[in-house]
Structure formats: structure tokens, C-alpha cells
Coordinates of C-alpha atoms in Angstrom, one line a residue:
X1 CA -63.3 -51.3 -69.6
X2 CA -59.8 -52.9 -69.4
X3 CA -59.6 -56.4 -69.7
X4 CA -57.8 -58.2 -66.6
X5 CA -57.7 -62.2 -66.5
X6 CA -60.7 -63.2 -64.6
X7 CA -62.1 -62.0 -67.8
X8 CA -60.7 -64.4 -69.7
X9 CA -61.3 -67.8 -70.5
X10 CA -60.1 -70.4 -68.4
X11 CA -57.1 -71.8 -70.2
X12 CA -57.6 -75.5 -69.4
X13 CA -61.7 -75.1 -68.8
X14 CA -62.7 -72.1 -70.8
X15 CA -64.2 -74.5 -73.8
X16 CA -66.6 -76.3 -72.0
X17 CA -70.3 -75.7 -72.1
X18 CA -71.1 -75.1 -68.7
X19 CA -67.8 -72.6 -68.4
X20 CA -68.3 -69.2 -66.3
X21 CA -65.0 -67.2 -67.1
X22 CA -64.7 -64.9 -69.8
X23 CA -67.3 -62.8 -71.5
X24 CA -70.7 -64.0 -72.9
X25 CA -72.2 -63.7 -76.3
X26 CA -75.6 -61.2 -75.6
X27 CA -77.6 -60.3 -79.1
X28 CA -80.2 -57.7 -76.4
X29 CA -79.9 -54.1 -76.8
X30 CA -81.3 -51.3 -75.6
X31 CA -84.0 -51.5 -73.2
X32 CA -84.3 -55.2 -74.4
X33 CA -81.2 -55.6 -72.3
X34 CA -81.9 -54.0 -69.0
X35 CA -85.3 -56.4 -69.1
X36 CA -83.4 -59.3 -69.2
X37 CA -82.5 -60.0 -65.5
X38 CA -79.1 -62.2 -66.7
X39 CA -77.4 -59.6 -68.8
X40 CA -79.0 -56.6 -67.0
X41 CA -76.2 -54.8 -64.9
X42 CA -77.7 -51.6 -64.5
X43 CA -75.8 -48.4 -63.4
X44 CA -72.6 -51.0 -63.7
X45 CA -72.7 -51.2 -67.5
X46 CA -69.5 -49.9 -68.4
X47 CA -69.0 -47.1 -71.0
X48 CA -67.7 -49.2 -73.7
X49 CA -71.4 -52.2 -73.2
X50 CA -73.1 -48.7 -72.9
X51 CA -72.4 -47.7 -76.7
X52 CA -72.4 -51.4 -77.7
X53 CA -75.7 -52.2 -76.7
X54 CA -77.3 -48.3 -77.3
X55 CA -78.0 -47.4 -73.5
X56 CA -77.0 -44.3 -73.6
X57 CA -80.1 -42.7 -72.3
X58 CA -81.1 -45.0 -71.0
X59 CA -79.0 -45.0 -67.5
X60 CA -78.1 -42.3 -65.4
X61 CA -74.6 -41.3 -66.5
X62 CA -72.4 -42.3 -63.3
X63 CA -70.8 -45.6 -63.9
X64 CA -71.0 -47.9 -60.2
X65 CA -69.3 -51.4 -59.2
X66 CA -70.9 -54.5 -58.1
X67 CA -70.2 -53.7 -54.2
X68 CA -71.5 -50.0 -54.7
X69 CA -75.1 -51.0 -56.0
X70 CA -74.9 -54.3 -53.3
X71 CA -74.6 -50.8 -50.9
X72 CA -77.1 -49.3 -52.3
X73 CA -79.6 -52.2 -52.1
X74 CA -79.0 -53.9 -48.4
X75 CA -79.9 -50.0 -47.4
X76 CA -83.4 -50.2 -49.6
X77 CA -83.7 -53.8 -48.2
X78 CA -83.3 -52.5 -44.7
X79 CA -85.6 -49.6 -45.2
X80 CA -88.5 -52.6 -45.2
X81 CA -90.7 -52.5 -42.2
X82 CA -91.3 -56.9 -41.9
X83 CA -89.9 -59.9 -43.5
X84 CA -92.9 -60.5 -45.8
X85 CA -92.2 -56.8 -47.2
X86 CA -88.4 -57.9 -47.1
X87 CA -89.0 -61.1 -49.4
X88 CA -91.1 -59.6 -51.8
X89 CA -88.5 -56.9 -51.9
X90 CA -85.9 -59.8 -53.2
X91 CA -88.8 -61.2 -55.5
X92 CA -88.7 -58.1 -57.1
X93 CA -84.5 -57.4 -57.6
X94 CA -84.7 -61.3 -58.9
X95 CA -86.9 -60.1 -61.3
X96 CA -84.9 -57.5 -62.4
X97 CA -81.0 -58.4 -61.6
X98 CA -79.7 -62.1 -61.1
X99 CA -76.4 -61.2 -60.2
X100 CA -77.4 -58.1 -58.1
X101 CA -80.0 -59.9 -56.5
X102 CA -77.2 -63.4 -55.7
X103 CA -74.5 -60.8 -54.5
X104 CA -76.5 -59.1 -52.1
X105 CA -77.6 -62.4 -50.8
X106 CA -74.1 -63.6 -50.6
X107 CA -72.9 -60.6 -48.4
X108 CA -75.6 -61.2 -46.3
X109 CA -76.5 -64.9 -46.0
X110 CA -76.9 -65.3 -41.8
X111 CA -79.4 -62.4 -41.9
X112 CA -81.3 -63.1 -45.2
X113 CA -81.6 -66.6 -45.5
X114 CA -84.4 -66.9 -43.4
X115 CA -86.0 -64.1 -45.3
X116 CA -86.2 -65.8 -48.9
X117 CA -86.3 -69.4 -47.4
X118 CA -87.7 -70.4 -44.7
X119 CA -89.5 -69.6 -42.5
X120 CA -90.8 -66.1 -44.5
X121 CA -91.0 -67.9 -47.8
X122 CA -93.7 -70.4 -46.2
X123 CA -95.5 -66.8 -45.4
X124 CA -95.0 -65.8 -49.2
X125 CA -96.3 -69.2 -50.5
X126 CA -99.7 -68.6 -48.5
X127 CA -99.7 -65.5 -49.7
X128 CA -98.9 -66.1 -53.5
X129 CA -102.4 -65.3 -55.2
X130 CA -102.5 -62.1 -53.0
X131 CA -98.9 -60.8 -53.2
X132 CA -99.1 -62.6 -57.1
X133 CA -97.1 -60.0 -59.6
X134 CA -95.2 -61.7 -62.4
X135 CA -95.5 -65.3 -63.2
X136 CA -92.6 -67.2 -62.5
X137 CA -91.7 -71.3 -63.2
X138 CA -94.1 -73.5 -65.4
X139 CA -97.2 -74.1 -64.2
X140 CA -99.2 -77.3 -65.2
X141 CA -102.7 -78.1 -64.2
X142 CA -104.4 -81.4 -64.5
X143 CA -106.9 -80.7 -66.5
X144 CA -104.8 -79.9 -69.5
X145 CA -103.0 -82.9 -69.6
X146 CA -102.8 -82.9 -73.2
X147 CA -100.9 -79.6 -73.4
X148 CA -98.3 -80.2 -70.9
X149 CA -95.2 -81.3 -73.4
X150 CA -95.9 -78.4 -74.9
X151 CA -96.0 -76.3 -72.0
X152 CA -93.1 -77.9 -71.1
X153 CA -91.3 -77.1 -74.5
X154 CA -91.1 -73.3 -74.4
X155 CA -88.2 -73.9 -71.6
X156 CA -85.2 -74.0 -74.1
X157 CA -83.9 -77.2 -76.2
X158 CA -82.8 -80.3 -75.1
X159 CA -78.9 -79.1 -73.7
X160 CA -80.8 -76.1 -72.5
X161 CA -81.6 -77.2 -69.1
X162 CA -79.7 -79.1 -66.0
X163 CA -82.2 -78.8 -63.1
X164 CA -85.8 -79.3 -62.2
X165 CA -87.7 -78.9 -58.8
X166 CA -91.4 -79.8 -59.6
X167 CA -94.2 -80.1 -56.5
X168 CA -97.3 -80.8 -56.4
X169 CA -97.8 -78.2 -53.1
X170 CA -99.4 -80.6 -50.7
X171 CA -97.4 -80.3 -48.0
X172 CA -95.4 -77.1 -47.9
X173 CA -92.9 -76.5 -45.6
X174 CA -95.2 -77.8 -42.9
X175 CA -97.5 -75.6 -43.6
X176 CA -99.5 -78.1 -45.2
X177 CA -101.4 -77.9 -48.6
X178 CA -100.8 -74.9 -50.7
X179 CA -101.8 -75.3 -54.1
X180 CA -100.8 -73.5 -57.0
X181 CA -99.0 -71.1 -54.7
X182 CA -96.1 -74.3 -54.3
X183 CA -94.8 -72.8 -57.5
X184 CA -93.0 -70.4 -55.0
X185 CA -91.0 -73.3 -53.6
X186 CA -89.5 -74.6 -56.5
X187 CA -88.8 -71.1 -56.7
X188 CA -87.2 -70.6 -53.6
X189 CA -85.0 -74.4 -54.0
X190 CA -83.7 -73.6 -57.2
X191 CA -82.2 -69.9 -55.7
X192 CA -80.7 -72.2 -52.6
X193 CA -79.0 -74.1 -55.6
X194 CA -77.4 -71.6 -57.0
X195 CA -76.4 -69.4 -54.0
X196 CA -75.3 -72.9 -52.5
X197 CA -73.8 -74.6 -55.4
X198 CA -73.6 -72.5 -58.6
X199 CA -76.4 -74.1 -60.7
X200 CA -77.1 -71.5 -63.7
X201 CA -79.9 -69.6 -62.7
X202 CA -81.0 -69.8 -66.6
X203 CA -80.5 -73.5 -66.8
X204 CA -83.2 -74.2 -64.5
X205 CA -87.1 -75.2 -64.0
X206 CA -89.1 -74.7 -61.8
X207 CA -92.6 -76.5 -61.6
X208 CA -95.9 -76.6 -60.0
X209 CA -98.5 -79.6 -61.0
X210 CA -101.9 -78.5 -59.6
X211 CA -103.9 -81.2 -59.0
X212 CA -106.2 -78.7 -56.6
X213 CA -106.4 -77.9 -53.3
X214 CA -108.0 -79.4 -50.0
X215 CA -107.3 -76.1 -48.4
X216 CA -110.7 -74.6 -47.8
X217 CA -109.1 -70.9 -47.5
X218 CA -107.7 -71.0 -50.6
X219 CA -110.8 -72.5 -52.3
X220 CA -113.3 -69.9 -50.5
X221 CA -110.4 -67.2 -51.7
X222 CA -111.4 -65.4 -54.5
X223 CA -108.3 -64.1 -55.6
X224 CA -106.7 -67.4 -55.5
X225 CA -105.3 -68.4 -59.1
X226 CA -105.2 -71.7 -58.8
X227 CA -107.8 -75.0 -60.0
X228 CA -110.8 -74.3 -57.4
X229 CA -111.6 -77.8 -56.5
X230 CA -110.9 -80.7 -54.5
X231 CA -107.3 -82.3 -54.6
X232 CA -107.0 -85.4 -57.1
X233 CA -105.5 -88.1 -56.3
X234 CA -106.1 -92.1 -57.6
X235 CA -105.1 -93.4 -60.9
X236 CA -105.9 -89.6 -62.7
X237 CA -103.0 -87.6 -60.4
X238 CA -100.6 -90.7 -61.3
X239 CA -101.0 -90.4 -65.4
X240 CA -100.8 -86.7 -64.8
X241 CA -97.5 -87.1 -62.8
X242 CA -95.9 -89.2 -65.1
X243 CA -97.1 -87.4 -67.9
X244 CA -95.0 -84.8 -66.6
X245 CA -92.2 -86.6 -65.9
X246 CA -91.6 -88.5 -68.9
X247 CA -92.3 -85.4 -71.4
X248 CA -89.6 -83.5 -68.9
X249 CA -87.8 -86.8 -69.7
X250 CA -88.0 -86.5 -73.5
X251 CA -87.5 -82.8 -73.8
X252 CA -84.7 -82.2 -70.9
X253 CA -82.7 -85.9 -71.2
X254 CA -79.9 -84.3 -68.8
X255 CA -82.0 -82.5 -66.7
X256 CA -82.0 -84.1 -62.9
X257 CA -85.2 -84.0 -60.8
X258 CA -86.0 -82.7 -57.6
X259 CA -89.5 -83.6 -56.2
X260 CA -90.6 -81.3 -53.5
X261 CA -93.2 -81.1 -51.0
X262 CA -95.1 -83.6 -52.2
X263 CA -98.1 -85.5 -49.5
X264 CA -97.1 -88.3 -47.1
X265 CA -99.5 -90.2 -49.1
X266 CA -96.6 -89.8 -52.8
X267 CA -93.6 -88.5 -51.9
X268 CA -92.4 -92.4 -50.8
X269 CA -93.9 -94.1 -53.6
X270 CA -93.2 -91.7 -56.4
X271 CA -89.8 -91.6 -55.8
X272 CA -89.6 -95.4 -55.4
X273 CA -90.9 -95.3 -58.8
X274 CA -88.8 -92.9 -60.7
X275 CA -85.6 -93.7 -58.9
X276 CA -84.2 -96.7 -60.5
X277 CA -85.0 -95.0 -64.5
X278 CA -83.2 -91.5 -63.7
X279 CA -81.4 -89.1 -61.8
X280 CA -83.8 -88.0 -59.5
X281 CA -84.0 -87.0 -55.8
X282 CA -86.4 -85.9 -53.1
X283 CA -85.1 -83.6 -50.7
X284 CA -87.9 -84.1 -47.9
X285 CA -87.0 -87.4 -47.6
X286 CA -83.4 -87.8 -49.4
X287 CA -82.0 -84.8 -48.3
X288 CA -83.0 -84.6 -44.7
X289 CA -82.0 -88.1 -44.5
X290 CA -78.5 -86.7 -45.8
X291 CA -77.5 -84.0 -43.3
X292 CA -78.7 -86.1 -40.7
X293 CA -76.3 -89.0 -40.8
X294 CA -73.8 -86.1 -41.9
X295 CA -74.1 -85.2 -38.3
X296 CA -74.7 -88.5 -37.1
X297 CA -70.9 -89.8 -38.5
X298 CA -69.7 -86.5 -37.4
X299 CA -71.2 -87.4 -33.6
X300 CA -69.9 -91.2 -33.5
X301 CA -66.8 -89.9 -34.6
X302 CA -66.6 -88.2 -31.6
X303 CA -67.8 -90.7 -29.4
X304 CA -65.5 -93.3 -31.0
X305 CA -68.8 -95.4 -31.9
X306 CA -68.6 -97.4 -35.3
X307 CA -72.0 -96.5 -37.8
X308 CA -72.2 -100.7 -37.9
X309 CA -72.6 -100.9 -33.8
X310 CA -74.3 -97.9 -33.5
X311 CA -78.1 -98.4 -32.2
X312 CA -80.5 -95.2 -32.8
X313 CA -84.5 -94.0 -32.0
X314 CA -86.4 -92.2 -34.4
X315 CA -89.3 -90.5 -33.1
X316 CA -91.5 -89.6 -35.5
X317 CA -92.1 -91.8 -38.4
X318 CA -93.7 -89.8 -41.1
X319 CA -91.2 -88.8 -44.4
X320 CA -88.9 -87.3 -42.9
X321 CA -88.3 -90.0 -39.8
X322 CA -88.0 -92.7 -42.1
X323 CA -86.2 -90.8 -45.3
X324 CA -83.5 -90.0 -42.3
X325 CA -84.1 -93.9 -41.0
X326 CA -83.7 -94.9 -44.9
X327 CA -80.1 -93.0 -45.3
X328 CA -78.8 -94.1 -41.5
X329 CA -79.9 -97.6 -42.8
X330 CA -78.5 -97.9 -46.4
X331 CA -74.6 -96.2 -45.1
X332 CA -74.8 -99.4 -42.4
X333 CA -75.4 -101.9 -44.7
X334 CA -72.5 -100.1 -47.3
X335 CA -70.2 -99.8 -44.7
X336 CA -70.8 -103.1 -42.9
X337 CA -71.5 -105.1 -45.7
X338 CA -74.9 -106.4 -43.9
X339 CA -78.3 -106.4 -46.0
X340 CA -80.5 -103.6 -45.8
X341 CA -82.6 -106.0 -44.1
X342 CA -80.2 -106.3 -40.9
X343 CA -79.3 -103.1 -41.0
X344 CA -82.8 -102.1 -39.8
X345 CA -82.6 -104.3 -37.0
X346 CA -80.5 -101.5 -35.5
X347 CA -82.9 -98.6 -35.8
X348 CA -86.4 -98.4 -33.8
X349 CA -88.9 -96.0 -35.1
X350 CA -91.7 -94.5 -32.8
X351 CA -95.0 -93.3 -34.2
X352 CA -98.5 -92.2 -32.8
X353 CA -99.1 -94.9 -31.5
X354 CA -96.0 -96.2 -30.0
X355 CA -93.3 -98.9 -31.3
X356 CA -93.8 -99.8 -34.8
X357 CA -94.9 -103.6 -34.5
X358 CA -95.9 -105.5 -37.3
X359 CA -99.3 -106.3 -36.2
X360 CA -100.1 -103.0 -36.5
X361 CA -100.3 -103.9 -40.7
X362 CA -102.1 -101.8 -42.8
X363 CA -102.2 -99.1 -40.3
X364 CA -98.5 -99.2 -41.7
X365 CA -97.5 -97.0 -44.3
X366 CA -95.0 -98.4 -47.1
X367 CA -91.8 -96.8 -45.5
X368 CA -92.3 -98.0 -42.6
X369 CA -92.6 -101.4 -42.7
X370 CA -88.8 -102.0 -43.0
X371 CA -88.5 -100.6 -39.4
X372 CA -91.7 -102.6 -37.9
X373 CA -90.5 -104.7 -34.9
X374 CA -91.1 -108.5 -34.4
X375 CA -93.9 -108.6 -31.6
X376 CA -92.8 -111.3 -29.6
X377 CA -89.4 -109.7 -29.5
X378 CA -91.8 -106.6 -26.5
X379 CA -93.9 -109.3 -25.5
X380 CA -94.8 -108.0 -21.5
X381 CA -93.0 -105.0 -22.2
X382 CA -93.9 -101.6 -22.5
X383 CA -93.6 -100.0 -25.9
X384 CA -96.4 -97.3 -26.1
X385 CA -94.1 -94.5 -24.9
X386 CA -91.0 -92.9 -25.9
X387 CA -89.5 -93.4 -22.2
X388 CA -90.2 -96.8 -22.4
X389 CA -88.8 -97.8 -25.5
X390 CA -85.1 -96.0 -24.5
X391 CA -85.1 -97.8 -21.5
X392 CA -85.0 -100.8 -23.2
X393 CA -83.1 -100.0 -26.5
X394 CA -80.4 -98.3 -24.7
X395 CA -79.7 -95.5 -27.8
X396 CA -76.6 -94.3 -28.5
X397 CA -78.3 -91.8 -30.8
X398 CA -82.1 -90.3 -30.4
X399 CA -83.7 -88.1 -33.2
X400 CA -87.0 -86.4 -32.8
X401 CA -89.1 -85.9 -36.3
X402 CA -92.4 -85.7 -34.8
X403 CA -93.3 -82.1 -34.7
X404 CA -94.7 -83.0 -30.9
X405 CA -93.3 -79.9 -28.6
X406 CA -91.4 -81.2 -25.5
X407 CA -91.2 -84.7 -26.1
X408 CA -87.8 -85.2 -25.3
X409 CA -88.9 -84.6 -21.5
X410 CA -85.8 -84.9 -18.7
X411 CA -86.9 -88.1 -17.7
X412 CA -86.5 -89.3 -21.4
X413 CA -83.2 -87.3 -21.6
X414 CA -81.8 -88.7 -18.5
X415 CA -82.9 -92.2 -19.2
X416 CA -80.7 -92.0 -22.3
X417 CA -77.5 -90.5 -20.8
X418 CA -77.5 -93.3 -18.1
X419 CA -76.5 -95.7 -20.4
X420 CA -74.2 -93.8 -22.6
X421 CA -71.3 -91.6 -21.8
X422 CA -72.1 -89.5 -25.9
X423 CA -75.7 -89.3 -26.1
X424 CA -76.3 -87.9 -29.7
X425 CA -80.0 -86.2 -29.5
X426 CA -81.2 -84.2 -32.7
X427 CA -84.5 -82.5 -32.2
X428 CA -85.4 -82.2 -35.6
X429 CA -88.9 -80.7 -36.1
X430 CA -89.3 -77.1 -37.0
X431 CA -90.4 -74.7 -36.4
X432 CA -88.6 -73.6 -33.5
X433 CA -92.2 -74.1 -31.4
X434 CA -92.6 -77.6 -32.5
X435 CA -89.0 -78.4 -30.8
X436 CA -88.6 -82.0 -29.0
X437 CA -86.7 -80.6 -26.3
X438 CA -84.3 -76.8 -26.3
X439 CA -81.1 -77.6 -26.4
X440 CA -79.8 -75.5 -23.2
X441 CA -82.3 -78.5 -21.2
X442 CA -80.7 -81.5 -23.3
X443 CA -77.0 -80.0 -22.2
X444 CA -78.2 -79.6 -18.8
X445 CA -79.7 -82.6 -18.4
X446 CA -76.3 -84.4 -19.5
X447 CA -74.3 -82.2 -18.0
X448 CA -72.9 -81.1 -21.5
X449 CA -72.2 -84.7 -22.4
X450 CA -74.7 -84.5 -24.9
X451 CA -73.7 -83.9 -29.3
X452 CA -77.0 -82.1 -30.1
X453 CA -78.2 -80.8 -33.9
X454 CA -81.4 -78.8 -34.5
X455 CA -83.4 -78.4 -37.6
X456 CA -83.8 -74.2 -36.8
X457 CA -81.1 -72.4 -36.0
X458 CA -79.8 -72.0 -32.1
X459 CA -77.4 -70.4 -30.2
X460 CA -74.1 -71.7 -28.4
X461 CA -75.2 -73.4 -24.6
X462 CA -73.4 -73.4 -21.9
X463 CA -72.4 -75.5 -18.5
X464 CA -70.4 -75.1 -15.8
X465 CA -68.7 -72.0 -17.6
X466 CA -68.6 -74.0 -20.8
X467 CA -69.6 -73.2 -24.3
X468 CA -71.0 -75.9 -26.7
X469 CA -71.7 -75.3 -30.2
X470 CA -76.0 -76.4 -32.1
X471 CA -75.4 -77.4 -35.1
X472 CA -78.2 -76.8 -37.7
X473 CA -79.3 -79.8 -39.4
X474 CA -80.2 -78.0 -42.8
X475 CA -80.8 -79.6 -46.0
X476 CA -79.0 -76.6 -47.7
X477 CA -75.4 -78.0 -46.9
X478 CA -76.2 -80.3 -48.8
X479 CA -78.7 -81.3 -51.2
X480 CA -77.4 -78.9 -53.6
X481 CA -73.8 -80.0 -54.1
X482 CA -75.8 -83.2 -54.8
X483 CA -77.4 -81.7 -57.2
X484 CA -74.3 -80.0 -58.7
X485 CA -72.9 -84.0 -58.4
X486 CA -75.5 -84.8 -60.5
X487 CA -75.2 -82.4 -63.1
X488 CA -71.6 -82.2 -64.0
X489 CA -71.4 -85.7 -64.1
X490 CA -74.7 -86.1 -66.0
X491 CA -75.9 -89.4 -63.5
X492 CA -77.8 -91.6 -65.3
X493 CA -79.0 -92.3 -61.5
X494 CA -78.5 -91.3 -58.3
X495 CA -77.3 -94.3 -56.2
X496 CA -77.5 -95.4 -52.6
X497 CA -73.1 -95.1 -52.8
X498 CA -73.4 -91.9 -54.2
X499 CA -75.9 -90.2 -51.4
X500 CA -73.6 -92.1 -48.4
X501 CA -70.5 -90.1 -50.2
X502 CA -72.1 -87.1 -50.0
X503 CA -72.7 -87.6 -46.2
X504 CA -69.6 -88.4 -45.7
X505 CA -67.9 -85.5 -47.6
X506 CA -70.1 -83.3 -45.2
X507 CA -69.4 -84.6 -42.0
X508 CA -65.6 -84.9 -43.3
X509 CA -66.0 -80.9 -42.9
X510 CA -67.4 -81.2 -39.2
X511 CA -66.1 -79.0 -36.9
X512 CA -66.3 -81.3 -34.0
X513 CA -63.9 -83.7 -36.1
X514 CA -61.1 -80.9 -34.6
X515 CA -62.4 -79.4 -31.6
X516 CA -65.8 -81.6 -29.9
X517 CA -67.4 -78.4 -28.6
X518 CA -67.9 -76.9 -32.1
X519 CA -71.0 -78.2 -33.9
X520 CA -71.5 -81.4 -35.6
X521 CA -72.1 -79.6 -38.7
X522 CA -70.6 -76.9 -40.6
X523 CA -71.8 -73.5 -41.3
X524 CA -74.1 -72.6 -44.1
X525 CA -72.0 -69.2 -44.7
X526 CA -69.6 -72.2 -46.1
X527 CA -71.5 -73.8 -48.0
X528 CA -70.3 -73.1 -51.8
X529 CA -67.3 -74.4 -50.0
X530 CA -69.0 -77.5 -48.7
X531 CA -70.6 -77.9 -52.6
X532 CA -67.6 -78.3 -54.0
X533 CA -66.5 -80.8 -51.7
X534 CA -69.7 -82.3 -51.8
X535 CA -70.0 -82.6 -55.8
X536 CA -66.7 -84.0 -56.5
X537 CA -67.1 -87.1 -53.6
X538 CA -70.6 -87.6 -56.0
X539 CA -68.7 -87.4 -59.3
X540 CA -66.3 -89.8 -58.0
X541 CA -68.6 -92.5 -56.3
X542 CA -70.6 -91.9 -59.5
X543 CA -67.7 -92.8 -61.9
X544 CA -66.9 -95.8 -60.0
X545 CA -70.4 -97.1 -60.2
X546 CA -69.7 -96.2 -64.4
X547 CA -73.2 -93.8 -63.9
X548 CA -71.5 -91.1 -64.8
X549 CA -72.1 -90.3 -68.6
X550 CA -70.3 -87.2 -68.8
X551 CA -66.7 -88.5 -69.9
X552 CA -64.1 -86.4 -69.9
X553 CA -64.1 -85.8 -66.4
X554 CA -60.4 -85.4 -64.8
X555 CA -59.5 -88.0 -62.3
X556 CA -56.5 -86.4 -60.2
X557 CA -58.0 -84.3 -56.8
X558 CA -56.5 -80.8 -57.7
X559 CA -57.9 -80.9 -61.5
X560 CA -61.7 -82.4 -60.4
X561 CA -61.7 -79.5 -57.8
X562 CA -60.8 -77.0 -60.5
X563 CA -63.2 -78.2 -63.3
X564 CA -66.0 -78.0 -60.7
X565 CA -66.1 -74.7 -59.8
X566 CA -65.2 -73.4 -63.4
X567 CA -68.6 -74.3 -64.4
X568 CA -69.9 -72.8 -60.9
X569 CA -72.2 -69.9 -62.0
X570 CA -71.1 -66.8 -59.8
X571 CA -72.4 -63.5 -58.7
X572 CA -70.4 -61.4 -60.5
X573 CA -70.6 -59.2 -64.4
X574 CA -68.9 -60.8 -67.0
X575 CA -68.2 -59.2 -69.8
X576 CA -70.3 -58.9 -72.7
X577 CA -69.8 -59.3 -76.4
X578 CA -73.0 -58.3 -78.5
X579 CA -73.2 -61.1 -81.6
X580 CA -75.9 -61.0 -83.9
X581 CA -79.4 -62.6 -82.8
X582 CA -79.5 -65.3 -86.4
X583 CA -76.2 -66.8 -84.3
X584 CA -76.8 -66.6 -80.4
X585 CA -77.7 -68.8 -78.9
X586 CA -81.6 -68.9 -76.7
X587 CA -79.6 -67.7 -73.4
X588 CA -77.9 -65.0 -75.4
X589 CA -81.5 -63.8 -76.8
X590 CA -82.7 -63.6 -73.3
X591 CA -85.0 -66.8 -74.1
X592 CA -84.0 -68.9 -71.5
X593 CA -84.5 -68.8 -67.8
X594 CA -87.4 -68.0 -65.1
X595 CA -86.9 -64.6 -65.4
X596 CA -86.8 -64.6 -69.3
X597 CA -89.3 -61.9 -71.1
X598 CA -88.4 -62.7 -74.5
X599 CA -89.3 -66.4 -74.4
X600 CA -90.9 -67.7 -77.7
X601 CA -93.3 -70.7 -77.4
X602 CA -92.5 -73.7 -80.0
X603 CA -94.9 -74.7 -82.8

């Protein structure tokens, strides 16, 4: 194969440990290399590599390129009869050839995103034990806590893992307790980080903490693969989670830990417990909050209003709702120099009993307490339903995370629009059938004045012959870039200001800034470029706060972008160079990553 410039090391940053340019070493040969999803090129192995790695006789003679492989794979994918069959096909491809898997998705991102992630991944999780073929990820269970360190240690040396996603499977994608099947949400989130931000797939670790399950269907299923016992809570649960965290921190001190789909009673307190100690993140709380804040920032720009002057009502005050409230409160505090307590006074949270009030006492979750209003402020006023709260507060922004369909009624929306020139209305509940309102109706009721974002994709809406785009608050435009920035800077912590900087970077790419009829957020098809900008903002803020442990970070804007891009994994075949096994890295020996078939346990 002839050499080309893209096959050569980057002249300035090719020396970096995470560099993605130039050839890479491989100690595997013959059928072993075909079994390694990170090294396997299938029919695209060039003639020199077929000779070097003893592949003649193991492959058909015709040599193809990656584009040809993608075309064939897409035909195979398209022949599958339903979304779950397509999801299963993609899982099988990932286990065989990571480059082809990611390239195929990139070429058909809009079409396939819902197959590899929500909603179809939810179906795959519910059917995990029935569809099971090959384990993927690290399975830790509460009955074997003495093995946690040993089990985690199989995944590499201290510098080998950059990004860990962990779940306890209690609250998966709005479908509830899925027990051990939760491993697939950890896998799916890491796929998104690679796809959207170039986190190297072999340097990630998906984990499930199996604490049992309260899902009766799973407990009664003879094929269920997890612990068949009620879900453990309390002190034993806390010891289990802490044992995982401490083991992961000791074994992989540079790894960023992403908590995913923990239950309501645990998600917030675990984040609050560990956030002061190391760089960690909860997507359900912070990811949803960040992408929503970015959309709010863009909407405020269009409506010419400052964050510090905004009034916000959040309808639905669970994990997502309070996470959004927290993110917006923290941004108000950072931008205006107000205290968090004063910033919280600009936010009214409504839940099942109505407006959150201090008199509700023990009925309030910990995360709700900062937003509970003084009862005296509402004496003699009706605060038990959304309409009356809207009428009293006159908010600029209304956000729904209630999963209560059609809660944003015509009466509610028209009342809000009476007092605000450009009402910012976000019905975010998923799936679509649980949205608080249809964007088409919101647009009609506000006579085309509303700035709308939703939790699922919607087509553009029209009013008086004019078309308006509806933004999707998709966490995937935000959390991968935040993780990339934290990984590359080796951040000690993920601070409030780092998250606000990420939101600003996302908001700065809003199409609505140039045309108010466009969406408030950029499209997911541009997500890798979005991630570069978010990572850049996160890294710069980490440096400002002296939270970066990586000290050789370029300061000049263009250089920093180039430095980031060089360390983002790409779905392309790199030239392979044969190395001797005794001199090879774990990656070169095929011993790293979820798909490794050659991993050796440590003694």
C-alpha cells in the first residue's frame, strides 16, 4: 500500500499518547487479528498487511475499501425487518469491526441514531437476557463485593482507561428497573461518546452494578441473567457503590466516571457525594441540564433578555427537572455574581402537589428543597395547578419534564404568551407520547412567537405560511464534548464553571443566533464539530481554575483545536505495523477494550 500524508504521524502532536494519526502497532496475526474488533479490517486488509499478518487463505482475494464495506453493510442492515433486528445486527457488527460499525453510523446518522440509542436500545435492554449472545462490559454484583477490585483490574493498566460509564439499572431510559440489562445503557452511552466526541472505544469501560431488581417480570423470567433477588438499598448499597468507586479510582486514576440511569433516591446524593473528590458526571441530572440551559441561552439571546432577569417555571421536579433547575441556577449565579440562593428565587418548580412549598417538609426530595417557596408568598393564592402558577409568575421560560401528556394546555400557553413577547417553551418529556404539548399547537396558540425545543425530534411547524424549526434537546450534543474536555485536560474535578462554559459553547452554535426562525440548538449531524468547541471551552475553564492535570496544553485557540482533533478517534483504517508480543502494548496485543477477546486476568 502506498504511503500518504494521512498515514503519517502528525508533525506536532503525533507523539501524544492519544494521537490518532500514523500507523499503529499490532502483535496479532492470522485468525487472532480477525477476532479483534479494533484491528480487524475484514476485506479491506491491503496486500502488504495480508502478507505481514498471515491473512492469505483467511480472506476472499478481492481487496475492498471502507466505503465499499459501508455500502454492503448498509444493504445488510436495511434487510432487517424491524428496529430491534437492526439493533441486534449493529451489535454483532460492533463485535467484529469497530471502524466499520462507526463509519456506517456516521454515514447514516439521522436514520440510525434511534436504532443504536433511544428508543430502540430501550427495547434491547428490556430483552437483554433473551437476546444475549456475548458479554460486553464489566458485571459487578452486590453478593461478590470482595471481587470488585479484581474484576475491574482485568481491564488494563492505570493509563489504559479514559472514560467509565456505570449504572445500577434502576431507572433506564424511562422504562424503569432493568436489572443487569442496564449494562447495555452503559455500552450505548460509550458508543455515543466515541461517535460524537472521538473517545477511543478501546479506552472505555461500561459497568453495571447488579443490586438485584424489583422488576417482577425479570424475577419470574427463567432466562434472566442477573441476581434474582429484590433490589438492595441502604447501607449495603452504599458500601457496594463506594467499593466500586474507590477501586476504579485506584486502578484507573485518570478515568472520568459517568453515572447513568441511577434511581431517583440515589442519583443526586451519589453525585453530590463524589463530585467534590474527582471528575464525575451524571447525564440525567447534568447532561439534561446543560443542553437545556444552552437552548435557554439561545432563546434569551433571540428575545433580547438577560439570564439574570429571566423567570422560569419547571413543571415536573424529579431528577431531570431539578437537574435543569440546578444548571440554570448555577449559570445565573456565575453570570450575575448572585448567590445560588438568590439565583434560585428566579425559578419556580411545580410537581404533583403543585408548586413546591417549604411547608411540604419531609415530602420534598433533597434536590427540591432549594426551590421550595415560602408559604407566605403564596398565601391566598392558588398554587395547586400549572395555570395559576403561570398566571402569577408570568415566566419567560416554561420547561416540562413531567411525563404528563398535554399538560401545557391552550389555556396555559395563551396565559404565558399574554405577558411575554417571545415565550420560550420546552416540552421535554420522552417518549413523544408523553410530551407536555405538540410544538404545532404551541406555535398556533402563540401565533408563531414561541421559541420551542423538545425532548424528541419533531418536524418544522408553520404559522401563516411561515416555517419555524423545532430544536431537539438531545444530550448527545453536549455530554460527549464535556467528557472529551475532561479526559484531555485530565481534570481533577468537573466544576460548575466548566459546565457553564460547555453550555455557552453549545449555545454559541445555535442556528437561531443568525436566524430566529431556525432551531435553538445545532443538529446532531454536526456533533463532532460541536464536541470540539465544547471540549475547548471546558479545557480553557479547567486551566483557569487550575483543575487540569495535563500540563502541556496549547494556549493559542487554533493550536488548541488542532491538539483536540488529533486526539479524537476516527472511523478510518490506520496502517498496521507488526510488533513483537513481548514489546507490544496491551492494545497492540488485543487486550484492551470491551470487544477484546484476548484479555488476561491479573493474578
